[in-house]
Amino acid sequence: MSIIIHVKRGSVIESQHNGYIVVTDINGQIIYHLGDPEYKTFARSSAKILQAIPIIEETSKNNIDLSDEEIAVICSSHNGEADHVNKVKSILDKFNLSPSHLLCGEQQPLHKETREKLLRKNFKFTTLHNTCSGKHAGMLILAKLLNSPIESYLSIDHPVQQVMLNTIVEMSGAKMNEVDIAKDGCGVPVFGLSVHQLAKAYAKIGSSYSLSENRALACKKILKAISKHPFYLAGTDRFDTHLIHVTQGRIIGKMGNEGVFALTIPTEELGIAVKVSDGAERASYPTVVETLSQLNLISTYEKEKLERFHYPIIKNRRDEVVGRLEPAFKLLRA
């Protein structure tokens, strides 16, 4: 575990965040790292792009057409904005499903303006507003395509979860008995991997090397959808969306709760995984931008466009700038 972020008030380091970073190639060879690469953590929502792979494999096999926006929202931790909700509903409609089939729980939209607008109208929030509703819609359609019961798709013993677990194992290189299983915030199984294994899985998403033809096609479809429609992966003012937009889809990254972030850079055949030890989301984004900068994976122009995430400012209640977060690490060559 190493210091990754200093939190400064004025010129004084008031606190700091520790964490782990791993950069691998498609074979899982570590190129750069910080801290113990084998540190275990739950992938949380960073796993969603991996979990989407068997969904797209099955829809392709069955000649079912999902739009790029629908594929992107299946991978998302979305804001609950109107366009997100509408795309999740369109997925359900195609399979004669309803929001009541989603077992993710009801949630207020993450997007402040959307939430406040609906509250003023005394609107009842539904499962569609849940940030994980896209993933759950994807799980439901996969259950249907596997001719499995849709009522129990949350269970680790359900065919949907077993297919997803196998995909995680195959993409990460982990052994089945190495993957820890727990329950995520939306009720589905969540997978525990080392930071190294998560980075390798993301490296493989961006390359057809060693993947079956159907899997390679599914990965390409997913990355194309997200790169064309980054809004549907997260939403307004979200880092994931902004990063993909600024880099024009060259770099695709996905956040996960508790300070997890994973990225694929297909043109370089690289995967990157970040874990902030104390789970602070505020430390993960500057760590990601600094990592990309140290690896020369973003241009000066792109770095300028990402500056508010690279050096997030701290304001007091008078709206005065009183400090900022600053990256405080140097990647180690393996």
Short mmCIF file of C-alpha atoms in Angstrom, two decimals:
data_model
loop_
_atom_site.label_atom_id
_atom_site.label_comp_id
_atom_site.label_asym_id
_atom_site.label_seq_id
_atom_site.Cartn_x
_atom_site.Cartn_y
_atom_site.Cartn_z
CA MET A 1 0.00 0.00 0.00
CA SER A 2 1.41 3.40 -1.02
CA ILE A 3 0.37 7.03 -0.72
CA ILE A 4 -1.44 8.04 -3.89
CA ILE A 5 -3.20 11.33 -3.04
CA HIS A 6 -2.41 14.29 -0.79
CA VAL A 7 -5.34 16.38 0.42
CA LYS A 8 -4.02 19.92 0.84
CA ARG A 9 -5.56 22.86 2.66
CA GLY A 10 -3.55 25.89 1.69
CA SER A 11 0.01 24.58 1.44
CA VAL A 12 -0.41 22.01 4.23
CA ILE A 13 -1.05 18.29 3.63
CA GLU A 14 -4.12 17.80 5.80
CA SER A 15 -4.72 14.15 4.98
CA GLN A 16 -3.83 11.49 2.44
CA HIS A 17 -5.19 8.46 0.63
CA ASN A 18 -3.33 5.22 0.07
CA GLY A 19 -3.91 2.72 -2.67
CA TYR A 20 -2.84 0.26 -5.35
CA ILE A 21 -2.32 0.58 -9.11
CA VAL A 22 -1.56 -2.13 -11.66
CA VAL A 23 -0.89 -1.78 -15.40
CA THR A 24 -0.77 -5.01 -17.42
CA ASP A 25 -0.63 -6.22 -21.00
CA ILE A 26 -3.11 -8.72 -22.45
CA ASN A 27 -1.09 -11.64 -21.08
CA GLY A 28 -1.32 -10.27 -17.55
CA GLN A 29 2.32 -9.24 -17.55
CA ILE A 30 2.70 -6.37 -15.08
CA ILE A 31 4.35 -3.35 -16.72
CA TYR A 32 3.90 -0.76 -13.96
CA HIS A 33 2.50 -0.95 -10.48
CA LEU A 34 2.22 0.76 -7.12
CA GLY A 35 1.69 -1.27 -3.96
CA ASP A 36 1.03 -5.01 -3.88
CA PRO A 37 -0.44 -6.11 -7.26
CA GLU A 38 -2.05 -9.13 -5.64
CA TYR A 39 -4.09 -7.08 -3.15
CA LYS A 40 -7.64 -8.45 -3.21
CA THR A 41 -10.71 -6.27 -3.57
CA PHE A 42 -14.24 -6.59 -4.90
CA ALA A 43 -14.51 -5.32 -8.46
CA ARG A 44 -17.89 -3.76 -7.65
CA SER A 45 -19.37 -1.89 -10.62
CA SER A 46 -16.09 -2.07 -12.53
CA ALA A 47 -17.18 -5.65 -13.26
CA LYS A 48 -20.23 -4.49 -15.24
CA ILE A 49 -18.42 -4.33 -18.59
CA LEU A 50 -17.15 -7.87 -17.99
CA GLN A 51 -20.62 -9.02 -16.93
CA ALA A 52 -22.05 -7.59 -20.16
CA ILE A 53 -19.91 -9.94 -22.27
CA PRO A 54 -22.11 -13.07 -21.96
CA ILE A 55 -25.22 -10.93 -22.48
CA ILE A 56 -23.92 -9.65 -25.81
CA GLU A 57 -22.61 -13.10 -26.75
CA GLU A 58 -26.09 -14.57 -26.31
CA THR A 59 -28.00 -11.74 -28.03
CA SER A 60 -25.62 -11.98 -31.00
CA LYS A 61 -25.99 -15.77 -31.13
CA ASN A 62 -29.78 -15.37 -31.17
CA ASN A 63 -29.73 -12.52 -33.73
CA ILE A 64 -31.31 -10.11 -31.27
CA ASP A 65 -30.66 -6.48 -32.04
CA LEU A 66 -29.67 -4.21 -29.16
CA SER A 67 -28.83 -0.61 -29.97
CA ASP A 68 -25.44 0.81 -29.02
CA GLU A 69 -27.16 2.98 -26.40
CA GLU A 70 -28.83 -0.09 -24.89
CA ILE A 71 -25.54 -2.00 -24.77
CA ALA A 72 -23.84 0.97 -23.08
CA VAL A 73 -26.57 1.29 -20.45
CA ILE A 74 -26.30 -2.44 -19.66
CA CYS A 75 -22.67 -1.69 -18.66
CA SER A 76 -23.58 1.44 -16.71
CA SER A 77 -23.78 2.92 -13.28
CA HIS A 78 -26.07 5.59 -14.64
CA ASN A 79 -27.33 8.84 -13.19
CA GLY A 80 -31.02 8.00 -13.48
CA GLU A 81 -31.54 10.79 -16.00
CA ALA A 82 -34.54 10.55 -18.35
CA ASP A 83 -32.53 9.14 -21.26
CA HIS A 84 -31.03 6.45 -19.03
CA VAL A 85 -34.43 5.42 -17.71
CA ASN A 86 -35.90 5.33 -21.22
CA LYS A 87 -33.12 3.12 -22.56
CA VAL A 88 -33.48 0.60 -19.71
CA LYS A 89 -37.23 0.52 -20.33
CA SER A 90 -36.68 -0.07 -24.06
CA ILE A 91 -34.55 -3.14 -23.24
CA LEU A 92 -37.30 -4.51 -20.99
CA ASP A 93 -39.98 -3.80 -23.60
CA LYS A 94 -38.14 -5.82 -26.24
CA PHE A 95 -38.42 -8.89 -24.02
CA ASN A 96 -41.95 -8.29 -22.67
CA LEU A 97 -40.56 -7.43 -19.25
CA SER A 98 -41.53 -4.64 -16.88
CA PRO A 99 -39.74 -2.58 -14.20
CA SER A 100 -41.32 -4.84 -11.58
CA HIS A 101 -39.06 -7.66 -12.78
CA LEU A 102 -35.96 -5.65 -11.83
CA LEU A 103 -34.80 -6.76 -8.38
CA CYS A 104 -32.25 -3.98 -7.86
CA GLY A 105 -34.49 -1.91 -5.56
CA GLU A 106 -35.88 1.60 -5.99
CA GLN A 107 -33.50 4.54 -5.84
CA GLN A 108 -33.54 8.28 -6.27
CA PRO A 109 -31.59 9.43 -9.35
CA LEU A 110 -27.91 10.24 -8.71
CA HIS A 111 -28.26 13.31 -10.96
CA LYS A 112 -29.18 16.22 -8.69
CA GLU A 113 -31.28 18.23 -11.18
CA THR A 114 -33.25 15.17 -12.25
CA ARG A 115 -33.83 14.14 -8.63
CA GLU A 116 -34.99 17.60 -7.54
CA LYS A 117 -37.27 18.00 -10.55
CA LEU A 118 -39.00 14.69 -9.83
CA LEU A 119 -39.26 15.45 -6.11
CA ARG A 120 -41.02 18.74 -6.89
CA LYS A 121 -43.57 16.73 -8.87
CA ASN A 122 -43.97 14.22 -6.02
CA PHE A 123 -42.86 11.55 -8.47
CA LYS A 124 -42.48 8.01 -7.13
CA PHE A 125 -39.01 6.70 -7.93
CA THR A 126 -38.85 3.22 -9.42
CA THR A 127 -36.31 0.48 -10.05
CA LEU A 128 -35.61 2.13 -13.42
CA HIS A 129 -33.90 5.02 -11.58
CA ASN A 130 -31.57 2.64 -9.78
CA THR A 131 -28.02 3.22 -10.98
CA CYS A 132 -27.69 -0.52 -11.66
CA SER A 133 -30.98 -1.00 -13.54
CA GLY A 134 -29.22 -1.41 -16.89
CA LYS A 135 -27.15 -4.32 -15.60
CA HIS A 136 -30.25 -5.93 -14.09
CA ALA A 137 -32.16 -5.53 -17.37
CA GLY A 138 -29.25 -7.27 -19.08
CA MET A 139 -29.33 -10.10 -16.56
CA LEU A 140 -33.05 -10.55 -17.12
CA ILE A 141 -32.71 -10.86 -20.88
CA LEU A 142 -29.82 -13.28 -20.44
CA ALA A 143 -32.02 -15.38 -18.14
CA LYS A 144 -34.68 -15.49 -20.84
CA LEU A 145 -32.17 -16.46 -23.52
CA LEU A 146 -30.84 -19.24 -21.27
CA ASN A 147 -34.43 -20.43 -20.63
CA SER A 148 -33.90 -19.86 -16.91
CA PRO A 149 -36.34 -18.49 -14.32
CA ILE A 150 -36.30 -14.71 -14.15
CA GLU A 151 -37.53 -14.59 -10.53
CA SER A 152 -34.27 -15.91 -9.06
CA TYR A 153 -31.61 -14.27 -11.24
CA LEU A 154 -29.92 -12.73 -8.16
CA SER A 155 -28.82 -16.12 -6.81
CA ILE A 156 -25.19 -17.14 -7.31
CA ASP A 157 -26.53 -20.59 -8.27
CA HIS A 158 -28.63 -19.15 -11.10
CA PRO A 159 -27.35 -19.89 -14.64
CA VAL A 160 -26.95 -16.14 -15.32
CA GLN A 161 -24.63 -15.65 -12.36
CA GLN A 162 -22.71 -18.84 -13.13
CA VAL A 163 -22.12 -17.74 -16.72
CA MET A 164 -20.96 -14.34 -15.47
CA LEU A 165 -18.68 -15.90 -12.88
CA ASN A 166 -17.12 -18.10 -15.56
CA THR A 167 -16.60 -15.04 -17.77
CA ILE A 168 -14.85 -13.20 -14.92
CA VAL A 169 -12.60 -16.23 -14.35
CA GLU A 170 -11.76 -16.60 -18.04
CA MET A 171 -11.04 -12.90 -18.60
CA SER A 172 -9.06 -12.31 -15.40
CA GLY A 173 -7.05 -15.52 -15.38
CA ALA A 174 -8.16 -16.20 -11.80
CA LYS A 175 -8.87 -19.72 -10.65
CA MET A 176 -12.46 -20.39 -9.68
CA ASN A 177 -11.54 -20.92 -6.02
CA GLU A 178 -9.64 -17.61 -5.97
CA VAL A 179 -12.72 -15.51 -6.70
CA ASP A 180 -14.43 -14.29 -3.54
CA ILE A 181 -18.22 -13.99 -3.73
CA ALA A 182 -20.36 -11.55 -1.76
CA LYS A 183 -23.47 -9.45 -2.38
CA ASP A 184 -23.33 -6.05 -4.08
CA GLY A 185 -25.36 -2.96 -3.21
CA CYS A 186 -28.01 -3.87 -5.78
CA GLY A 187 -28.36 -7.48 -4.58
CA VAL A 188 -26.40 -9.39 -7.24
CA PRO A 189 -23.24 -11.40 -6.57
CA VAL A 190 -20.06 -9.33 -6.55
CA PHE A 191 -16.66 -10.79 -7.40
CA GLY A 192 -13.42 -10.42 -5.48
CA LEU A 193 -10.22 -10.31 -7.55
CA SER A 194 -6.70 -9.06 -7.11
CA VAL A 195 -5.97 -5.64 -8.60
CA HIS A 196 -3.66 -7.48 -11.00
CA GLN A 197 -6.43 -9.82 -12.17
CA LEU A 198 -8.86 -6.95 -12.71
CA ALA A 199 -6.27 -5.09 -14.80
CA LYS A 200 -5.63 -8.20 -16.90
CA ALA A 201 -9.36 -8.67 -17.54
CA TYR A 202 -9.62 -5.11 -18.80
CA ALA A 203 -6.56 -5.52 -21.01
CA LYS A 204 -8.20 -8.56 -22.63
CA ILE A 205 -11.47 -6.70 -23.27
CA GLY A 206 -9.58 -4.46 -25.69
CA SER A 207 -7.91 -7.25 -27.67
CA SER A 208 -9.20 -10.22 -29.64
CA TYR A 209 -6.00 -12.10 -28.77
CA SER A 210 -6.73 -15.52 -27.22
CA LEU A 211 -10.49 -14.85 -27.26
CA SER A 212 -13.01 -16.96 -29.16
CA GLU A 213 -14.54 -15.37 -32.23
CA ASN A 214 -17.89 -14.86 -30.48
CA ARG A 215 -16.25 -13.34 -27.39
CA ALA A 216 -14.00 -11.05 -29.40
CA LEU A 217 -17.03 -9.83 -31.34
CA ALA A 218 -18.96 -9.22 -28.10
CA CYS A 219 -16.06 -7.22 -26.61
CA LYS A 220 -15.78 -5.12 -29.76
CA LYS A 221 -19.52 -4.42 -29.74
CA ILE A 222 -19.40 -3.34 -26.10
CA LEU A 223 -16.42 -1.03 -26.55
CA LYS A 224 -17.87 0.47 -29.74
CA ALA A 225 -21.18 1.15 -27.99
CA ILE A 226 -19.54 2.82 -25.00
CA SER A 227 -17.11 4.86 -27.09
CA LYS A 228 -19.96 6.16 -29.27
CA HIS A 229 -22.35 6.81 -26.37
CA PRO A 230 -20.35 7.50 -23.16
CA PHE A 231 -23.31 9.37 -21.69
CA TYR A 232 -25.12 6.07 -21.19
CA LEU A 233 -22.25 4.60 -19.15
CA ALA A 234 -22.60 7.23 -16.40
CA GLY A 235 -24.12 10.59 -17.34
CA THR A 236 -23.92 14.34 -16.90
CA ASP A 237 -20.83 15.59 -15.01
CA ARG A 238 -19.57 12.04 -14.38
CA PHE A 239 -15.88 11.20 -14.73
CA ASP A 240 -16.36 7.95 -16.69
CA THR A 241 -18.38 9.76 -19.36
CA HIS A 242 -16.03 12.75 -19.46
CA LEU A 243 -12.89 10.60 -19.80
CA ILE A 244 -14.30 8.64 -22.73
CA HIS A 245 -15.62 11.79 -24.41
CA VAL A 246 -12.34 13.71 -24.03
CA THR A 247 -10.26 10.81 -25.38
CA GLN A 248 -12.82 10.17 -28.17
CA GLY A 249 -13.32 6.59 -27.03
CA ARG A 250 -9.62 5.71 -27.16
CA ILE A 251 -9.68 5.07 -23.40
CA ILE A 252 -12.64 3.43 -21.70
CA GLY A 253 -12.91 3.31 -17.93
CA LYS A 254 -15.50 2.18 -15.43
CA MET A 255 -15.80 3.13 -11.79
CA GLY A 256 -16.79 0.86 -8.96
CA ASN A 257 -17.78 1.73 -5.40
CA GLU A 258 -15.19 1.75 -2.63
CA GLY A 259 -12.52 3.46 -4.73
CA VAL A 260 -12.23 0.95 -7.58
CA PHE A 261 -11.59 1.99 -11.18
CA ALA A 262 -10.62 -0.10 -14.21
CA LEU A 263 -9.63 0.93 -17.72
CA THR A 264 -8.92 -0.59 -21.11
CA ILE A 265 -6.73 1.05 -23.75
CA PRO A 266 -7.29 -1.17 -26.82
CA THR A 267 -4.80 0.61 -29.10
CA GLU A 268 -2.04 -0.12 -26.57
CA GLU A 269 -3.41 -3.53 -25.48
CA LEU A 270 -3.22 -2.36 -21.85
CA GLY A 271 -5.44 -2.74 -18.81
CA ILE A 272 -5.27 -0.60 -15.68
CA ALA A 273 -6.85 -1.16 -12.28
CA VAL A 274 -6.90 1.24 -9.33
CA LYS A 275 -8.01 0.62 -5.75
CA VAL A 276 -8.14 3.36 -3.12
CA SER A 277 -7.55 1.69 0.25
CA ASP A 278 -10.14 3.65 2.23
CA GLY A 279 -12.72 3.43 -0.56
CA ALA A 280 -12.78 7.19 -1.23
CA GLU A 281 -14.19 7.95 -4.65
CA ARG A 282 -12.69 11.44 -4.52
CA ALA A 283 -9.19 9.92 -4.65
CA SER A 284 -9.79 7.48 -7.51
CA TYR A 285 -10.32 9.99 -10.33
CA PRO A 286 -7.15 12.06 -9.78
CA THR A 287 -5.25 8.78 -9.46
CA VAL A 288 -6.59 7.58 -12.81
CA VAL A 289 -5.74 10.81 -14.64
CA GLU A 290 -2.25 10.92 -13.11
CA THR A 291 -1.66 7.27 -14.07
CA LEU A 292 -2.66 7.99 -17.67
CA SER A 293 -0.43 11.05 -17.66
CA GLN A 294 2.62 9.19 -16.34
CA LEU A 295 2.10 6.51 -18.99
CA ASN A 296 1.86 9.19 -21.72
CA LEU A 297 -1.56 7.85 -22.69
CA ILE A 298 -3.23 11.27 -22.76
CA SER A 299 -2.17 14.42 -24.59
CA THR A 300 -1.56 17.81 -23.03
CA TYR A 301 -4.91 18.95 -24.42
CA GLU A 302 -6.72 15.94 -22.93
CA LYS A 303 -5.02 16.47 -19.59
CA GLU A 304 -6.20 20.09 -19.55
CA LYS A 305 -9.76 18.97 -20.26
CA LEU A 306 -9.54 16.50 -17.37
CA GLU A 307 -7.95 18.95 -14.93
CA ARG A 308 -10.97 19.31 -12.64
CA PHE A 309 -10.75 15.55 -12.02
CA HIS A 310 -6.95 15.54 -11.91
CA TYR A 311 -6.72 18.23 -9.22
CA PRO A 312 -10.19 18.46 -7.64
CA ILE A 313 -10.63 21.66 -5.66
CA ILE A 314 -12.00 21.88 -2.13
CA LYS A 315 -14.42 24.68 -1.29
CA ASN A 316 -15.82 25.88 2.01
CA ARG A 317 -19.45 26.83 2.70
CA ARG A 318 -18.75 30.35 1.43
CA ASP A 319 -17.83 28.87 -1.95
CA GLU A 320 -14.18 29.85 -1.44
CA VAL A 321 -11.42 27.58 -2.74
CA VAL A 322 -9.48 26.41 0.32
CA GLY A 323 -7.48 23.48 -1.03
CA ARG A 324 -7.26 20.65 -3.53
CA LEU A 325 -6.37 17.01 -4.02
CA GLU A 326 -2.99 16.30 -5.59
CA PRO A 327 -1.53 13.02 -6.89
CA ALA A 328 1.52 12.05 -4.82
CA PHE A 329 2.92 8.92 -6.45
CA LYS A 330 5.33 7.70 -9.09
CA LEU A 331 4.53 4.44 -10.86
CA LEU A 332 7.14 1.73 -10.50
CA ARG A 333 8.37 -0.13 -13.56
CA ALA A 334 8.00 -3.87 -13.05
#
